[in-house]
Amino acid sequence: MELKVSSLADRPEMLERVVEMADTWPEFVVQDPVGSAHYGRIPHELPEYVLFAEDERGEVVAHAYSVPFALAAEGRGRLPVRGWDEVLVWAFTDLRRGARPDTVGAVSVVIAPHAQGLGLSARMLSAMRDNARAHGFGEVVAPVRPNAKHLEPHTPIEEYARRVRPDGLPHDPWLRVHARAGATIDSIAPASMTVAGSLEQWRRWTGLPFDTAGDVEVPGALVPVRCEPERDYAVYVEPNVWMRHPL
């Protein structure tokens, strides 16, 4: 597929088409309150870190979001256990305070449903790395959501992340794409994203009954969702895998 990759900073007229591109995220994933508060700000406040790809017909078929932040700032220094959520908070805190960023955090690579399976994820990841390098950064860090982990929700993330194929590459396809691009696993972010809601909300998001106490397996969830019927809530705490990309 012939692709043209641009940034929103260079082509602001594409904003609506980029943010409205179809995706395949499970409904519950987009209910994370940190993501709800900050993700939509990226195209407007950090457009130079939003890349998008157009096919031969000019249709937007993929986009990649990232954010700059100060990893070396006081009180930080290491990749956070709250992963994806924390990177968004740090990035917009730094932006508000005018802090000088030293690292780029990968936030998402999204492929339109009809264009999946064509290798676009690797191409957008490469473009994200190039974009960070062009802005003077020496590293991209990624709180990676292993895209086959949902098939093994009860497998500990530490065990899953370290599983490799005979060729030494990660077992998980998305971890493998990052590894092929030059990234290495740094650590686990055990609480990278947290989604809490009433049982009625979870029923609406998933179509499941959520009427039994304990762990509930939800399609698309990397770990089970904890259900507490007596308290009328359920909580999903998603682990991610921190990978570091030297540039």
XYZ file of N, CA and C in Angstrom:
741
model
N 0.841 -1.191 0.000
C 0.000 0.000 0.000
C 0.884 1.253 0.000
N 0.613 2.161 -0.942
C 1.316 3.439 -0.990
C 0.788 4.326 0.125
N 1.692 4.819 0.966
C 1.281 5.647 2.091
C 1.945 7.007 2.035
N 1.197 8.015 2.433
C 1.752 9.345 2.640
C 1.561 9.672 4.106
N 2.667 9.868 4.839
C 2.605 10.149 6.269
C 2.890 11.627 6.494
N 2.018 12.269 7.270
C 2.147 13.690 7.578
C 1.866 13.908 9.057
N 2.190 15.092 9.539
C 1.818 15.472 10.903
C 0.669 16.467 10.839
N -0.104 16.536 11.908
C -1.188 17.510 11.950
C -0.656 18.933 12.014
N 0.552 19.097 12.540
C 1.137 20.438 12.555
C 1.351 20.946 11.140
N 1.733 20.052 10.233
C 1.956 20.434 8.842
C 0.662 20.535 8.047
N -0.349 19.746 8.467
C -1.601 19.734 7.714
C -2.795 19.817 8.662
N -2.974 20.957 9.304
C -4.045 21.110 10.304
C -5.442 20.934 9.729
N -5.590 21.101 8.439
C -6.909 20.942 7.828
C -7.408 19.496 7.891
N -6.514 18.558 8.251
C -6.883 17.140 8.318
C -7.369 16.721 9.706
N -7.439 17.671 10.639
C -7.782 17.333 12.025
C -9.045 16.486 12.134
N -10.126 16.948 11.552
C -11.398 16.235 11.696
C -11.319 14.829 11.124
N -10.697 14.668 9.987
C -10.613 13.353 9.366
C -9.742 12.400 10.175
N -8.722 12.931 10.818
C -7.853 12.085 11.645
C -8.587 11.623 12.894
N -9.176 12.545 13.633
C -9.793 12.174 14.916
C -11.063 11.354 14.714
N -11.673 11.446 13.536
C -12.902 10.686 13.287
C -12.654 9.362 12.575
N -11.390 9.015 12.327
C -11.099 7.729 11.700
C -11.627 6.581 12.566
N -12.227 5.589 11.951
C -12.767 4.449 12.692
C -11.650 3.660 13.362
N -11.965 3.050 14.509
C -10.993 2.208 15.207
C -11.700 0.961 15.726
N -10.942 0.115 16.409
C -11.518 -1.144 16.912
C -11.327 -1.294 18.412
N -11.164 -0.179 19.140
C -10.993 -0.283 20.584
C -12.253 -0.852 21.233
N -12.110 -1.777 22.199
C -13.276 -2.191 22.977
C -13.865 -0.981 23.704
N -15.162 -0.939 23.858
C -15.820 0.227 24.438
C -15.293 0.564 25.829
N -15.026 -0.452 26.651
C -14.601 -0.157 28.021
C -13.239 0.525 28.072
N -12.382 0.273 27.076
C -11.040 0.849 27.086
C -11.094 2.372 27.009
N -12.039 2.916 26.269
C -12.096 4.369 26.096
C -12.818 5.057 27.245
N -13.139 4.306 28.316
C -13.778 4.884 29.493
C -12.775 5.248 30.586
N -11.488 5.047 30.330
C -10.462 5.436 31.295
C -10.542 6.951 31.502
N -10.734 7.427 32.745
C -10.925 8.872 32.944
C -9.704 9.713 32.590
N -8.499 9.187 32.787
C -7.305 9.951 32.422
C -7.243 10.117 30.907
N -7.507 9.030 30.204
C -7.538 9.118 28.752
C -8.632 10.049 28.262
N -9.800 9.968 28.892
C -10.909 10.834 28.493
C -10.557 12.306 28.667
N -9.768 12.609 29.706
C -9.416 13.994 29.991
C -8.307 14.523 29.093
N -7.405 13.647 28.652
C -6.194 14.132 27.991
C -5.995 13.681 26.546
N -6.454 12.498 26.181
C -6.154 11.973 24.852
C -6.620 12.916 23.745
N -7.832 13.420 23.876
C -8.385 14.294 22.855
C -7.697 15.642 22.752
N -6.875 15.976 23.734
C -6.143 17.249 23.708
C -4.917 17.180 22.793
N -4.418 15.985 22.573
C -3.148 15.844 21.846
C -3.212 16.467 20.455
N -4.229 16.177 19.630
C -4.249 16.776 18.284
C -4.313 18.299 18.305
N -4.920 18.885 19.330
C -5.099 20.327 19.390
C -3.886 21.039 19.994
N -3.287 20.435 21.018
C -2.213 21.112 21.745
C -0.818 20.620 21.385
N -0.725 19.435 20.816
C 0.571 18.871 20.421
C 0.476 18.279 19.017
N 0.017 19.058 18.033
C -0.230 18.494 16.694
C 1.028 17.988 16.003
N 2.195 18.486 16.411
C 3.428 18.006 15.798
C 3.767 16.578 16.211
N 3.042 16.052 17.211
C 3.254 14.674 17.663
C 2.098 13.759 17.247
N 1.269 14.238 16.338
C 0.200 13.414 15.767
C 0.514 13.183 14.298
N 0.782 11.931 13.958
C 1.077 11.551 12.578
C -0.116 10.787 12.013
N -0.323 10.913 10.725
C -1.397 10.150 10.088
C -0.937 9.707 8.707
N -1.526 8.617 8.251
C -1.172 8.055 6.953
C -2.383 8.057 6.042
N -2.163 8.457 4.804
C -3.203 8.422 3.773
C -2.830 7.391 2.715
N -3.825 6.705 2.200
C -3.567 5.760 1.119
C -3.596 6.467 -0.233
N -3.552 5.688 -1.301
C -3.482 6.257 -2.653
C -4.672 7.139 -2.995
N -5.811 6.893 -2.333
C -7.024 7.673 -2.598
C -7.166 8.872 -1.679
N -6.189 9.050 -0.774
C -6.260 10.157 0.176
C -7.070 9.851 1.414
N -7.426 8.576 1.617
C -8.187 8.189 2.804
C -7.230 7.980 3.980
N -7.604 8.505 5.155
C -6.799 8.310 6.354
C -6.978 6.873 6.829
N -5.879 6.126 6.868
C -5.951 4.704 7.216
C -5.208 4.367 8.512
N -4.500 5.336 9.088
C -3.773 5.077 10.334
C -3.368 6.400 10.961
N -3.216 6.378 12.284
C -2.615 7.533 12.943
C -1.821 7.067 14.155
N -0.890 7.897 14.557
C -0.016 7.591 15.695
C 0.114 8.844 16.543
N -0.206 8.697 17.844
C -0.095 9.805 18.788
C 1.098 9.556 19.706
N 1.809 10.629 20.025
C 2.842 10.569 21.050
C 2.856 11.893 21.797
N 3.555 11.934 22.919
C 3.634 13.162 23.713
C 5.048 13.313 24.266
N 5.568 14.541 24.330
C 6.867 14.770 24.951
C 6.685 15.041 26.442
N 7.628 14.578 27.245
C 7.553 14.843 28.680
C 8.958 14.791 29.277
N 9.065 15.261 30.504
C 10.363 15.337 31.179
C 10.528 14.145 32.123
N 11.118 13.076 31.620
C 11.321 11.886 32.439
C 12.330 12.150 33.556
N 13.300 13.018 33.294
C 14.356 13.273 34.272
C 13.971 14.320 35.316
N 12.730 14.793 35.278
C 12.305 15.816 36.237
C 12.347 15.278 37.662
N 12.430 16.197 38.610
C 12.485 15.812 40.019
C 11.258 14.974 40.394
N 11.504 13.887 41.092
C 10.423 13.006 41.505
C 10.050 11.955 40.486
N 10.693 11.971 39.335
C 10.414 10.979 38.297
C 11.655 10.092 38.123
N 12.267 10.128 36.968
C 13.524 9.404 36.782
C 13.392 7.992 36.272
N 12.291 7.326 36.615
C 12.080 5.971 36.098
C 10.681 5.888 35.503
N 10.487 4.938 34.617
C 9.199 4.797 33.957
C 8.129 4.418 34.975
N 6.993 5.086 34.944
C 6.010 4.947 36.027
C 5.200 3.654 35.983
N 4.825 3.189 37.159
C 4.007 1.975 37.256
C 2.600 2.231 36.724
N 2.189 3.487 36.687
C 0.876 3.837 36.147
C 0.945 4.137 34.649
N 2.046 3.762 34.037
C 2.205 3.696 32.597
C 1.523 4.754 31.751
N 0.587 4.307 30.946
C -0.089 5.147 29.955
C -0.752 6.349 30.608
N -1.484 6.121 31.687
C -2.145 7.219 32.385
C -1.141 8.266 32.857
N -0.065 7.805 33.471
C 0.902 8.732 34.060
C 1.621 9.545 32.992
N 1.949 8.920 31.867
C 2.620 9.656 30.796
C 1.737 10.806 30.303
N 0.455 10.568 30.153
C -0.442 11.642 29.736
C -0.481 12.762 30.772
N -0.570 12.389 32.046
C -0.593 13.403 33.108
C 0.709 14.194 33.117
N 1.840 13.499 33.055
C 3.133 14.183 33.056
C 3.259 15.120 31.853
N 2.882 14.649 30.677
C 3.055 15.444 29.458
C 2.276 16.755 29.534
N 1.034 16.694 29.973
C 0.239 17.924 30.001
C 0.552 18.788 31.212
N 1.052 18.190 32.283
C 1.564 18.986 33.400
C 2.796 19.763 32.946
N 3.700 19.084 32.248
C 4.910 19.747 31.748
C 4.560 20.849 30.746
N 3.587 20.579 29.896
C 3.190 21.581 28.908
C 2.656 22.824 29.610
N 1.841 22.634 30.624
C 1.267 23.767 31.360
C 2.346 24.575 32.076
N 3.331 23.882 32.638
C 4.378 24.541 33.406
C 5.528 25.053 32.547
N 5.537 24.685 31.282
C 6.625 25.091 30.417
C 7.911 24.330 30.674
N 7.799 23.118 31.228
C 8.982 22.296 31.513
C 9.570 21.768 30.204
N 10.875 21.681 30.155
C 11.547 21.199 28.952
C 11.475 19.672 28.889
N 10.890 19.092 27.851
C 10.796 17.631 27.756
C 12.122 17.013 27.338
N 12.342 15.774 27.739
C 13.563 15.067 27.348
C 13.286 13.702 26.729
N 12.021 13.315 26.682
C 11.635 11.977 26.212
C 10.308 12.072 25.479
N 10.105 11.198 24.530
C 8.799 11.092 23.861
C 8.134 9.794 24.296
N 6.882 9.898 24.713
C 6.109 8.720 25.088
C 5.130 8.351 23.994
N 5.187 7.108 23.540
C 4.202 6.631 22.569
C 2.857 6.496 23.274
N 1.821 6.995 22.667
C 0.483 6.939 23.260
C -0.410 5.945 22.529
N -0.378 5.968 21.205
C -1.217 5.025 20.460
C -0.762 4.923 19.018
N -0.992 3.759 18.446
C -0.922 3.546 17.003
C -2.238 2.872 16.634
N -3.017 3.533 15.815
C -4.360 3.044 15.488
C -4.469 2.855 13.979
N -4.960 1.687 13.593
C -5.129 1.355 12.172
C -6.622 1.234 11.881
N -7.067 1.832 10.797
C -8.473 1.709 10.415
C -8.822 0.236 10.223
N -10.026 -0.172 10.596
C -10.388 -1.594 10.540
C -10.110 -2.262 9.200
N -10.411 -1.601 8.099
C -10.251 -2.243 6.790
C -8.794 -2.321 6.344
N -7.893 -1.633 7.048
C -6.477 -1.615 6.654
C -5.602 -2.430 7.584
N -6.200 -3.169 8.499
C -5.410 -3.963 9.427
C -4.842 -5.192 8.728
N -3.698 -5.673 9.245
C -3.053 -6.839 8.667
C -2.152 -6.539 7.484
N -1.883 -5.254 7.236
C -1.061 -4.863 6.086
C 0.304 -4.321 6.502
N 0.635 -4.459 7.783
C 1.930 -3.984 8.256
C 1.987 -2.502 8.561
N 0.841 -1.856 8.665
C 0.835 -0.408 8.898
C 1.293 -0.042 10.305
N 1.076 -0.925 11.281
C 1.490 -0.615 12.648
C 2.996 -0.384 12.720
N 3.755 -1.268 12.073
C 5.210 -1.125 12.078
C 5.628 0.147 11.363
N 4.938 0.484 10.283
C 5.294 1.687 9.531
C 4.989 2.947 10.328
N 3.899 2.951 11.063
C 3.568 4.120 11.871
C 4.495 4.227 13.081
N 4.879 3.088 13.653
C 5.841 3.122 14.755
C 7.167 3.690 14.278
N 7.594 3.290 13.098
C 8.836 3.818 12.532
C 8.731 5.327 12.302
N 7.570 5.762 11.818
C 7.364 7.191 11.588
C 7.384 7.969 12.902
N 6.831 7.370 13.956
C 6.853 8.010 15.269
C 8.281 8.175 15.770
N 9.081 7.135 15.589
C 10.488 7.208 15.986
C 11.211 8.308 15.190
N 10.985 8.343 13.888
C 11.619 9.363 13.051
C 11.196 10.764 13.479
N 9.925 10.908 13.819
C 9.414 12.214 14.226
C 10.058 12.676 15.531
N 10.212 11.749 16.480
C 10.862 12.099 17.749
C 12.311 12.507 17.513
N 12.989 11.759 16.655
C 14.390 12.076 16.334
C 14.483 13.457 15.679
N 13.559 13.747 14.780
C 13.570 15.037 14.087
C 13.337 16.203 15.039
N 12.667 15.933 16.157
C 12.434 16.971 17.167
C 13.551 17.021 18.212
N 14.621 16.268 17.975
C 15.789 16.363 18.831
C 15.835 15.424 20.015
N 14.947 14.433 20.058
C 14.922 13.497 21.182
C 15.795 12.276 20.904
N 16.282 11.677 21.975
C 17.145 10.514 21.851
C 16.482 9.215 22.236
N 15.207 9.283 22.660
C 14.537 8.050 23.081
C 13.021 8.203 22.990
N 12.385 7.117 22.583
C 10.934 6.969 22.677
C 10.669 5.836 23.656
N 9.743 6.060 24.586
C 9.335 4.998 25.513
C 7.866 4.683 25.246
N 7.522 3.414 25.364
C 6.172 2.996 24.994
C 5.575 2.080 26.048
N 4.435 2.474 26.643
C 3.695 1.556 27.507
C 2.837 0.655 26.618
N 3.405 -0.463 26.223
C 2.806 -1.286 25.167
C 1.665 -2.147 25.713
N 0.570 -2.126 24.984
C -0.584 -2.986 25.287
C -0.456 -4.243 24.427
N 0.049 -5.347 24.975
C 0.272 -6.552 24.151
C -1.034 -7.012 23.507
N -1.058 -7.066 22.187
C -2.353 -7.224 21.528
C -2.889 -8.642 21.473
N -2.131 -9.637 21.962
C -2.688 -10.992 22.059
C -2.859 -11.432 23.513
N -2.547 -10.562 24.453
C -2.661 -10.918 25.882
C -4.107 -11.212 26.268
N -5.069 -10.590 25.567
C -6.480 -10.822 25.909
C -6.882 -12.288 25.726
N -6.103 -13.040 24.953
C -6.388 -14.465 24.785
C -5.973 -15.278 26.002
N -5.178 -14.670 26.876
C -4.694 -15.329 28.095
C -4.858 -14.390 29.285
N -6.092 -14.055 29.649
C -6.286 -13.049 30.697
C -5.764 -13.451 32.075
N -5.604 -14.740 32.320
C -5.145 -15.177 33.639
C -3.627 -15.399 33.708
N -2.938 -15.287 32.586
C -1.481 -15.425 32.596
C -0.861 -14.169 33.184
N 0.020 -14.287 34.179
C 0.677 -13.093 34.728
C 1.393 -12.312 33.630
N 1.248 -11.000 33.663
C 1.833 -10.167 32.618
C 3.358 -10.308 32.578
N 3.998 -10.494 33.744
C 5.452 -10.657 33.777
C 5.882 -11.884 32.974
N 5.139 -12.982 33.149
C 5.436 -14.209 32.403
C 5.156 -14.033 30.920
N 4.022 -13.423 30.617
C 3.631 -13.252 29.216
C 4.626 -12.366 28.467
N 5.032 -11.262 29.088
C 5.908 -10.298 28.418
C 7.267 -10.894 28.082
N 7.746 -11.814 28.908
C 9.089 -12.369 28.714
C 9.094 -13.613 27.831
N 7.932 -14.064 27.404
C 7.858 -15.249 26.563
C 8.392 -14.935 25.163
N 9.263 -15.783 24.662
C 9.860 -15.536 23.355
C 9.664 -16.733 22.431
N 9.800 -16.493 21.147
C 9.750 -17.534 20.132
C 11.144 -18.154 19.985
N 11.246 -19.233 19.208
C 12.573 -19.834 18.992
C 13.605 -18.874 18.407
N 13.146 -17.846 17.672
C 14.100 -16.889 17.089
C 14.503 -15.796 18.080
N 13.990 -15.873 19.318
C 14.368 -14.916 20.342
C 13.497 -13.678 20.411
N 12.587 -13.503 19.457
C 11.693 -12.357 19.471
C 10.495 -12.629 20.372
N 9.836 -11.580 20.883
C 8.690 -11.782 21.776
C 7.582 -12.612 21.141
N 6.919 -13.368 21.962
C 5.775 -14.162 21.529
C 4.630 -13.268 21.067
N 4.399 -12.169 21.759
C 3.272 -11.298 21.438
C 3.554 -10.497 20.166
N 2.589 -10.406 19.248
C 2.832 -9.725 17.972
C 3.202 -8.249 18.098
N 2.530 -7.508 18.968
C 2.805 -6.076 19.081
C 4.126 -5.818 19.808
N 4.418 -6.620 20.828
C 5.741 -6.531 21.452
C 6.826 -6.850 20.419
N 6.528 -7.787 19.541
C 7.497 -8.204 18.518
C 7.767 -7.065 17.529
N 6.732 -6.316 17.152
C 6.923 -5.179 16.251
C 7.867 -4.160 16.892
N 7.667 -3.891 18.170
C 8.541 -2.948 18.870
C 9.971 -3.482 18.939
N 10.103 -4.770 19.231
C 11.448 -5.361 19.325
C 12.162 -5.285 17.977
N 11.461 -5.562 16.909
C 12.077 -5.495 15.580
C 12.511 -4.066 15.230
N 11.827 -3.084 15.823
C 12.188 -1.690 15.580
C 13.370 -1.247 16.437
N 13.836 -2.134 17.319
C 15.004 -1.821 18.132
C 14.739 -1.607 19.600
N 13.488 -1.822 20.057
C 13.147 -1.597 21.465
C 13.474 -2.808 22.320
N 13.701 -2.556 23.600
C 13.891 -3.616 24.581
C 12.915 -3.400 25.734
N 12.558 -4.498 26.404
C 11.652 -4.404 27.546
C 12.391 -3.800 28.733
N 11.778 -2.806 29.345
C 12.339 -2.174 30.530
C 11.711 -2.739 31.801
N 10.396 -2.718 31.873
C 9.693 -3.106 33.089
C 8.219 -3.279 32.789
N 7.464 -3.661 33.817
C 6.018 -3.792 33.711
C 5.359 -2.573 34.337
N 4.316 -2.070 33.691
C 3.473 -1.028 34.271
C 2.199 -1.720 34.750
N 2.134 -2.143 36.019
C 1.025 -2.990 36.465
C -0.334 -2.297 36.494
N -0.335 -0.966 36.565
C -1.602 -0.232 36.600
C -1.568 0.877 35.560
N -1.380 0.490 34.304
C -1.191 1.464 33.231
C -2.466 2.230 32.918
N -3.603 1.574 33.113
C -4.902 2.189 32.845
C -5.912 1.609 33.834
N -6.792 2.428 34.361
C -7.801 1.952 35.298
C -9.171 2.437 34.864
N -10.093 1.494 34.758
C -11.466 1.819 34.384
C -12.387 1.275 35.465
N -13.107 2.164 36.124
C -14.063 1.763 37.160
C -15.438 2.270 36.770
N -16.450 1.486 37.083
C -17.799 1.929 36.758
C -18.836 1.109 37.502
N -20.057 1.559 37.444
C -21.153 0.806 38.043
C -21.382 -0.463 37.234
N -22.116 -1.396 37.813
C -22.395 -2.642 37.088
C -23.241 -2.371 35.848
N -24.141 -1.396 35.946
C -24.947 -1.051 34.777
C -24.071 -0.503 33.654
N -23.071 0.288 34.006
C -22.153 0.793 32.985
C -21.384 -0.342 32.329
N -20.884 -1.262 33.136
C -20.139 -2.390 32.572
C -21.032 -3.267 31.697
N -22.294 -3.421 32.065
C -23.215 -4.189 31.219
C -23.395 -3.494 29.871
N -23.473 -2.178 29.917
C -23.646 -1.415 28.672
C -22.381 -1.473 27.822
N -21.231 -1.396 28.455
C -19.971 -1.406 27.704
C -19.659 -2.767 27.092
N -20.078 -3.861 27.766
C -19.634 -5.192 27.354
C -20.740 -6.134 26.902
N -21.973 -5.863 27.305
C -23.059 -6.789 27.012
C -23.079 -8.010 27.916
N -22.261 -8.010 28.964
C -22.200 -9.121 29.912
C -23.060 -8.813 31.136
N -23.508 -9.854 31.876
C -24.440 -9.623 32.988
C -23.832 -8.930 34.204
N -22.577 -9.164 34.495
C -21.923 -8.571 35.666
C -22.814 -8.700 36.906
N -23.164 -9.943 37.229
C -24.018 -10.193 38.390
C -23.405 -11.183 39.374
N -22.127 -11.546 39.150
C -21.463 -12.514 40.012
C -20.185 -11.908 40.560
N -19.981 -12.082 41.867
C -18.778 -11.530 42.494
C -17.529 -12.262 42.016
N -16.447 -11.511 41.847
C -15.179 -12.122 41.454
C -14.682 -11.623 40.116
N -13.797 -12.395 39.525
C -13.176 -12.011 38.269
C -14.069 -12.362 37.080
N -14.209 -11.412 36.176
C -15.023 -11.593 34.975
C -14.130 -11.450 33.755
N -14.139 -12.444 32.885
C -13.387 -12.348 31.641
C -14.206 -11.541 30.635
N -13.579 -10.497 30.122
C -14.252 -9.586 29.190
C -13.492 -9.613 27.864
N -14.177 -9.835 26.742
C -13.486 -9.820 25.450
C -12.676 -8.541 25.263
N -11.407 -8.703 24.903
C -10.541 -7.557 24.691
C -9.778 -7.100 25.913
N -10.131 -7.601 27.091
C -9.447 -7.201 28.321
C -8.205 -8.063 28.523
N -7.111 -7.438 28.926
C -5.860 -8.171 29.104
C -5.836 -8.980 30.381
N -6.621 -8.557 31.363
C -6.773 -9.269 32.635
C -8.248 -9.249 32.987
N -8.689 -10.113 33.895
C -10.106 -10.093 34.264
C -10.514 -8.778 34.936
N -11.786 -8.478 34.831
C -12.380 -7.324 35.503
C -12.918 -7.797 36.849
N -12.627 -7.056 37.899
C -13.083 -7.425 39.246
C -14.484 -6.890 39.474
N -15.417 -7.780 39.757
C -16.825 -7.422 39.932
C -17.228 -7.518 41.401
N -17.866 -6.474 41.916
C -18.325 -6.415 43.311
C -19.813 -6.069 43.333
N -20.694 -7.071 43.131
C -22.135 -6.774 43.065
C -22.696 -6.111 44.311
N -22.208 -6.483 45.498
C -22.739 -5.890 46.721
C -22.448 -4.402 46.805
N -21.391 -3.971 46.113
C -21.029 -2.547 46.126
C -21.380 -1.854 44.812
N -21.959 -2.599 43.883
C -22.412 -2.064 42.603
C -21.290 -1.389 41.809
N -20.143 -2.038 41.755
C -19.097 -1.525 40.871
C -18.226 -2.671 40.384
N -17.492 -2.401 39.305
C -16.481 -3.311 38.791
C -15.294 -2.461 38.358
N -14.097 -3.051 38.474
C -12.866 -2.305 38.195
C -11.945 -3.138 37.314
N -11.395 -2.474 36.318
C -10.415 -3.074 35.423
C -9.108 -2.310 35.561
N -8.036 -3.013 35.913
C -6.713 -2.402 36.035
C -5.815 -3.093 35.017
N -5.489 -2.362 33.956
C -4.757 -2.970 32.843
C -3.247 -2.820 32.992
N -2.513 -3.931 32.891
C -1.048 -3.852 32.872
C -0.540 -3.653 31.455
N 0.526 -2.903 31.327
C 1.216 -2.745 30.054
C 2.683 -3.109 30.226
N 3.406 -3.118 29.137
C 4.832 -3.472 29.144
C 5.624 -2.264 28.666
N 6.509 -1.759 29.505
C 7.332 -0.624 29.110
C 8.452 -1.098 28.189
N 8.510 -0.473 27.002
C 9.603 -0.750 26.070
C 10.304 0.551 25.734
N 11.631 0.466 25.631
C 12.438 1.660 25.362
C 13.046 1.560 23.975
N 12.891 2.649 23.228
C 13.429 2.752 21.877
C 14.547 3.787 21.854
N 15.816 3.393 21.897
C 16.885 4.381 21.687
C 16.871 4.826 20.235
N 17.149 6.095 20.013
C 17.089 6.642 18.644
C 18.500 6.972 18.133
